[in-house]
Tab-separated table of C-alpha atoms in Angstrom:
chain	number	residue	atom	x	y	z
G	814	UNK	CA	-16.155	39.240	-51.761
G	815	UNK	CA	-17.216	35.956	-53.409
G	816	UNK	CA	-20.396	35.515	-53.294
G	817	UNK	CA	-20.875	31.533	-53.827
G	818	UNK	CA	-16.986	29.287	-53.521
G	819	UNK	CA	-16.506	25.846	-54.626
G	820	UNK	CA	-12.945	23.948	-53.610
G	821	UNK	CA	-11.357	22.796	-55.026
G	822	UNK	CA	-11.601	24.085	-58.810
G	823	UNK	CA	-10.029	21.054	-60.047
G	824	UNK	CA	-9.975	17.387	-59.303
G	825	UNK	CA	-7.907	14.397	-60.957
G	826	UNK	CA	-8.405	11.421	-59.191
G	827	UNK	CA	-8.598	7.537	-60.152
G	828	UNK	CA	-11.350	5.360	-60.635
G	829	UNK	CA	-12.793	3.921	-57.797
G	830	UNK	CA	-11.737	6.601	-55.330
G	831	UNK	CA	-14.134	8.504	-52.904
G	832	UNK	CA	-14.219	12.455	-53.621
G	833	UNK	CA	-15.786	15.424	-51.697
G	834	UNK	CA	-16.140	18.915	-52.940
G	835	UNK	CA	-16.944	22.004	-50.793
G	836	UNK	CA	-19.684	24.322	-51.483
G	837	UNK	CA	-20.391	27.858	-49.093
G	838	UNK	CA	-22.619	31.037	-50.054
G	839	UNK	CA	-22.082	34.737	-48.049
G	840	UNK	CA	-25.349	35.589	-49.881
G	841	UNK	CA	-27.767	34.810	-46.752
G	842	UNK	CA	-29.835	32.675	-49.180
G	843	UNK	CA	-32.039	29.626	-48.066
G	844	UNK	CA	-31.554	27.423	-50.980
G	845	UNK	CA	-28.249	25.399	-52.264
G	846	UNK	CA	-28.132	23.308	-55.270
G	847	UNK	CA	-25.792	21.192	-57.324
G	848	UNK	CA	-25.407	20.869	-60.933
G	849	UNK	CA	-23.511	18.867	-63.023
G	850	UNK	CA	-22.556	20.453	-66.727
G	851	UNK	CA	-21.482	17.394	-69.130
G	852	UNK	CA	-18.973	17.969	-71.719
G	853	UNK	CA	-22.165	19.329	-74.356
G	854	UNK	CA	-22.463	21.705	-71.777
G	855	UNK	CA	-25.521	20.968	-70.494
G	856	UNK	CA	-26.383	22.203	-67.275
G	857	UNK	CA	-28.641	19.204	-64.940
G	858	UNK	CA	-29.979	19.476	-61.487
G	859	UNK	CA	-28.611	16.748	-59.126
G	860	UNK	CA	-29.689	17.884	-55.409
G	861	UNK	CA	-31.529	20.791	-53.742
G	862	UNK	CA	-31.276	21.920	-49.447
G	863	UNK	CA	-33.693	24.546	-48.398
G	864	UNK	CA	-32.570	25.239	-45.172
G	865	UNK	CA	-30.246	22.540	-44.168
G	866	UNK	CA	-33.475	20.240	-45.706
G	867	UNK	CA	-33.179	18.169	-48.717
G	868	UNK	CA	-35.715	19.352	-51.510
G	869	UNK	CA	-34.739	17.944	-54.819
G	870	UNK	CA	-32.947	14.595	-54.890
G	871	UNK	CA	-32.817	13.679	-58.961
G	872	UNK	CA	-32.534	10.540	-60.157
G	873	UNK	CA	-28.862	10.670	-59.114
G	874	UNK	CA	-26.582	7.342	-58.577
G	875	UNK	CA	-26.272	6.247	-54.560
G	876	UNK	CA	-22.714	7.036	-54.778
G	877	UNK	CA	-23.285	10.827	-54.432
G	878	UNK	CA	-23.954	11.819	-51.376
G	879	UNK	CA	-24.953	15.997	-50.524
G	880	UNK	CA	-24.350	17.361	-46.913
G	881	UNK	CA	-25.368	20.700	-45.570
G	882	UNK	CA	-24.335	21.208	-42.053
G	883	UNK	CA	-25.802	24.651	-42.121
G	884	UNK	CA	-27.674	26.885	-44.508
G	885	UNK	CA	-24.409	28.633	-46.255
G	886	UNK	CA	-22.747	25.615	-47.026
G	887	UNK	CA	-23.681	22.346	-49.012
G	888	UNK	CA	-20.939	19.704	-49.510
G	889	UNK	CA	-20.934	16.990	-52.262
G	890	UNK	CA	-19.404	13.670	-51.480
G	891	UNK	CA	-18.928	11.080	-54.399
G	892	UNK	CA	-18.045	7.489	-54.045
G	893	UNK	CA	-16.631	4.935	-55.868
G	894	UNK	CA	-15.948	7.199	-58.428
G	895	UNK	CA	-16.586	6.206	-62.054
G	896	UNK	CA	-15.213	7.574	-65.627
G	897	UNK	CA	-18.511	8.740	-66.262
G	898	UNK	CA	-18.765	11.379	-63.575
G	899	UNK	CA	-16.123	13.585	-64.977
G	900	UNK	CA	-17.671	16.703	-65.455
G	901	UNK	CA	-17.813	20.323	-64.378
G	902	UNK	CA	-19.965	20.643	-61.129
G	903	UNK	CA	-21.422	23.719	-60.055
G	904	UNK	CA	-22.961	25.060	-56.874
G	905	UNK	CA	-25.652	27.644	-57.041
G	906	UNK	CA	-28.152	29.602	-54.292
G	907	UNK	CA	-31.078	31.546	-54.348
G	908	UNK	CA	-33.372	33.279	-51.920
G	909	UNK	CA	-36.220	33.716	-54.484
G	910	UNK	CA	-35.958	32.335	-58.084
G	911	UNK	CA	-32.936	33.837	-59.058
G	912	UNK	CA	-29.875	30.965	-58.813
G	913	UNK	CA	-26.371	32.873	-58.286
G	914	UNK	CA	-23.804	29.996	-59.327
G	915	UNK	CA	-20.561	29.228	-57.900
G	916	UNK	CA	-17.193	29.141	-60.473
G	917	UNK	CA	-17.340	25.199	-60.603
G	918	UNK	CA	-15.163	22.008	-59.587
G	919	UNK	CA	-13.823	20.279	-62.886
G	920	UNK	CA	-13.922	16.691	-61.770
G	921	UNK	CA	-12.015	14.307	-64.017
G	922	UNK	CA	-11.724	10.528	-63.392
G	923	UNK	CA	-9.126	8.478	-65.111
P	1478	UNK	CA	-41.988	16.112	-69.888
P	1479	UNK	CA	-40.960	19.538	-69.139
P	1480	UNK	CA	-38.676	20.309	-72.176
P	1481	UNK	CA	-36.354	23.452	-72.735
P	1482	UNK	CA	-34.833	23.705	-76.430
P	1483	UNK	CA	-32.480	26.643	-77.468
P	1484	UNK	CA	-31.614	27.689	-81.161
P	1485	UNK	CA	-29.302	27.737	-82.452
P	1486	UNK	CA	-26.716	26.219	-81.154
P	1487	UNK	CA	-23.817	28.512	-82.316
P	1488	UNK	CA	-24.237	31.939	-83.856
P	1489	UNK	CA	-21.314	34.047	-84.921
P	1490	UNK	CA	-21.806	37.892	-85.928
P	1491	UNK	CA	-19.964	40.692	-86.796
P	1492	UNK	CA	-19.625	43.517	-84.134
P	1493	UNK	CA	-22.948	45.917	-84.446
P	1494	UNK	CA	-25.044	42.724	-86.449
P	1495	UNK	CA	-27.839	42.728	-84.446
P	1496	UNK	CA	-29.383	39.190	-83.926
P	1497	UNK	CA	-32.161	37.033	-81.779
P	1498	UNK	CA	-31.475	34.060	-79.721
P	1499	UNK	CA	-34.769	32.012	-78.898
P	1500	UNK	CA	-35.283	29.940	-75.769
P	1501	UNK	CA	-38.903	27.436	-76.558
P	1502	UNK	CA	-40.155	25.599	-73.614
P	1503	UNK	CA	-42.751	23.315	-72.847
P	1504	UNK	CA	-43.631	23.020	-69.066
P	1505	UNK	CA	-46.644	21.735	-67.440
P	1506	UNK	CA	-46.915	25.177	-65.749
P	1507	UNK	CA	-44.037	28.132	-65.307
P	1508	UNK	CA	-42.971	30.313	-62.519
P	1509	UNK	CA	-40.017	32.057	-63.731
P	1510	UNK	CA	-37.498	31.613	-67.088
P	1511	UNK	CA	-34.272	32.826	-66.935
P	1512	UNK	CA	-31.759	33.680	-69.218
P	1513	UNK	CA	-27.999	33.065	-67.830
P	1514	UNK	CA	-24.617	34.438	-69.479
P	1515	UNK	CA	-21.501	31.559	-69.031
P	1516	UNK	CA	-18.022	32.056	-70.024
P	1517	UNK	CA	-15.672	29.121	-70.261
P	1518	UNK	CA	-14.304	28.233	-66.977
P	1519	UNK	CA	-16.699	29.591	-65.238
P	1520	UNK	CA	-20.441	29.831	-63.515
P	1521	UNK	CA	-23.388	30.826	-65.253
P	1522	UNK	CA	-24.092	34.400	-64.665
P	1523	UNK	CA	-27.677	36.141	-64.081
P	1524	UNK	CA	-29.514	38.328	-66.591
P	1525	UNK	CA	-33.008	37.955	-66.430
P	1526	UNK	CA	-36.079	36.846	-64.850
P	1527	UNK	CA	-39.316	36.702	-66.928
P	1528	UNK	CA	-42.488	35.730	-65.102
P	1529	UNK	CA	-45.430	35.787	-67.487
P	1530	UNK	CA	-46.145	36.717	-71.488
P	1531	UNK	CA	-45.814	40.067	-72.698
P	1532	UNK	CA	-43.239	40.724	-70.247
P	1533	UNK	CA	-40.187	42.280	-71.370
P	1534	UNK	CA	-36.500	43.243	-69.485
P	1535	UNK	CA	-33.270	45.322	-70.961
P	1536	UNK	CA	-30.282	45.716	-69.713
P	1537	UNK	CA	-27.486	47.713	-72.007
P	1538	UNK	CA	-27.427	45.809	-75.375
P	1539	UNK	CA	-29.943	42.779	-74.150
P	1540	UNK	CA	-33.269	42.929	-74.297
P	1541	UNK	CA	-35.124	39.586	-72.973
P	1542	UNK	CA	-38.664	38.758	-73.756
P	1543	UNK	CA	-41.629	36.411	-73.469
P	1544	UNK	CA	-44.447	34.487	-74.759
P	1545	UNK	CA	-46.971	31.621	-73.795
P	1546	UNK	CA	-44.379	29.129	-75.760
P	1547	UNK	CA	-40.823	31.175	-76.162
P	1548	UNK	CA	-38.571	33.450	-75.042
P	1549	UNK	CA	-36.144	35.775	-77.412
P	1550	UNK	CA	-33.043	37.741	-76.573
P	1551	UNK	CA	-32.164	40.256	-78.950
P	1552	UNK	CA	-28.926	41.636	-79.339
P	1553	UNK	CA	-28.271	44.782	-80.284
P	1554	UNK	CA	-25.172	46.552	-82.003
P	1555	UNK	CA	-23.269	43.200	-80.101
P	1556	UNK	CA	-19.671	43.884	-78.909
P	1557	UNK	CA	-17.045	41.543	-78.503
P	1558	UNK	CA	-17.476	41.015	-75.016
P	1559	UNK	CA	-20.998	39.768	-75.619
P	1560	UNK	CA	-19.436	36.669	-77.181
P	1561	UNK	CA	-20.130	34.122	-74.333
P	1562	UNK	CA	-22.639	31.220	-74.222
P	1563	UNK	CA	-26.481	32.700	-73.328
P	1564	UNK	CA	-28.357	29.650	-71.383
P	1565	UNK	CA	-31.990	29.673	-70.676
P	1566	UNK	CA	-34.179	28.569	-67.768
P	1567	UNK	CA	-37.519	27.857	-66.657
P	1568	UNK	CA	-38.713	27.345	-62.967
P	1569	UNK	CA	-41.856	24.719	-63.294
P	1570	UNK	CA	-44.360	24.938	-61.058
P	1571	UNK	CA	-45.294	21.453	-60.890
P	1572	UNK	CA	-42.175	20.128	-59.599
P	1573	UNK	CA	-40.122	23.338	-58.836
P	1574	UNK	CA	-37.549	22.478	-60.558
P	1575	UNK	CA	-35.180	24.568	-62.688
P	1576	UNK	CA	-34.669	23.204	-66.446
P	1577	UNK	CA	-32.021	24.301	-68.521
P	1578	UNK	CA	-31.611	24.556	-72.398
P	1579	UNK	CA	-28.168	23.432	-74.013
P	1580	UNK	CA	-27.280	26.702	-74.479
P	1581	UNK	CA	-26.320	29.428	-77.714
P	1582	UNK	CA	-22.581	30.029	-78.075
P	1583	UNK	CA	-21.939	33.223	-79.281
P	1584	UNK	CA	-19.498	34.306	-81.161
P	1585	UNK	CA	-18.828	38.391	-81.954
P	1586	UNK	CA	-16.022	39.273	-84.623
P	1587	UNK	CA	-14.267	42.671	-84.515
């Protein structure tokens, strides 16, 4: 059973264009986040829900957007999107400290 | 600012060279560091969870452990399959966020 899913695992789209990619946990954990990894591989925080609530909002263009219409999932809607948000974004959860991440959604915008 | 540097940046050994990764962080005050195993295409995986200094966790050929300032992961007798890239974490107090470092790519040769 997967524990944390992301769809779709790949996304080409065209500048300007409005995105959304799907996050859900089985783990019965209280806490969602996204991460973007850039190309260095660097892993940053974007958002955080605790419980459908938003926690952690980085300093994060307008254009993304995070949902969570209940605790096991947490969507990510991007708009207008720009060259510069290609990137690998991953979903994680955790219950107490430990994050268990998703596989990731390689985002590229042409 | 809550910093999280990893060293080095690459390491390649041969299969049974044992060897140290090191994880420094500056944080205005710690709850947890992690250390994180992530092979290409996919999420980071869970190793460890260190909570204060002197505190020390092994599992098979890692051993993870911590000080006021750093954190080390030795690596011994490595195996091929070790070869991934290790990422560290720390969980601040002050903001609860999670801070990653860039991350040690490592490489083991048969």
């Amino acid at each position: 059973d997967t524990a944390v899913s992301q769809t779709p695992k790949y996304l080409v789209t065209q500048m300007g264009n409005d995105k959304s990619i799907k996050c859900e946990q089985n783990l019965g954990h209280d806490t969602m986040y996204w991460y973007k990894q850039d190309s260095k591989k660097f892993l940053k925080i974007m958002f955080s829900y605790n419980n459908k609530e938003l926690i952690i909002n980085e300093t994060v263009p307008n254009r993304f957007s995070p949902k969570s219409p209940d605790k096991a999932h947490l969507n990510l809607h991007i708009n207008s999107l720009e060259l510069g948000d290609s990137a690998v974004y991953f979903c994680a959860s955790s219950q107490g400290q430990e994050q268990f991440f998703g596989p990731g959604t390689r985002l590229t915008v042409l | 600012e809550d910093q999280v540097t990893q060293s080095p940046e690459a390491l390649r050994l041969q299969e049974g060279e044992s060897s140290s990764l090191n994880c420094s962080y500056t944080v205005s005050g710690l709850r947890g560091l992690f250390w994180y195993r992530q092979d290409p295409g996919k999420g980071p995986e869970f190793l460890f969870t260190l909570y204060s200094a002197g505190e020390e966790k092994e599992k098979e050929r890692l051993k993870a452990t911590l000080t006021k300032k750093e954190s080390f992961l030795h690596i011994t007798a490595p195996k091929p399959e070790d070869s991934a890239t290790y990422l560290c974490a720390v969980h601040t107090s002050g903001t609860y966020k999670y801070i990653f470092g860039t991350g040690t790519r490592l490489k083991v040769l048969a």
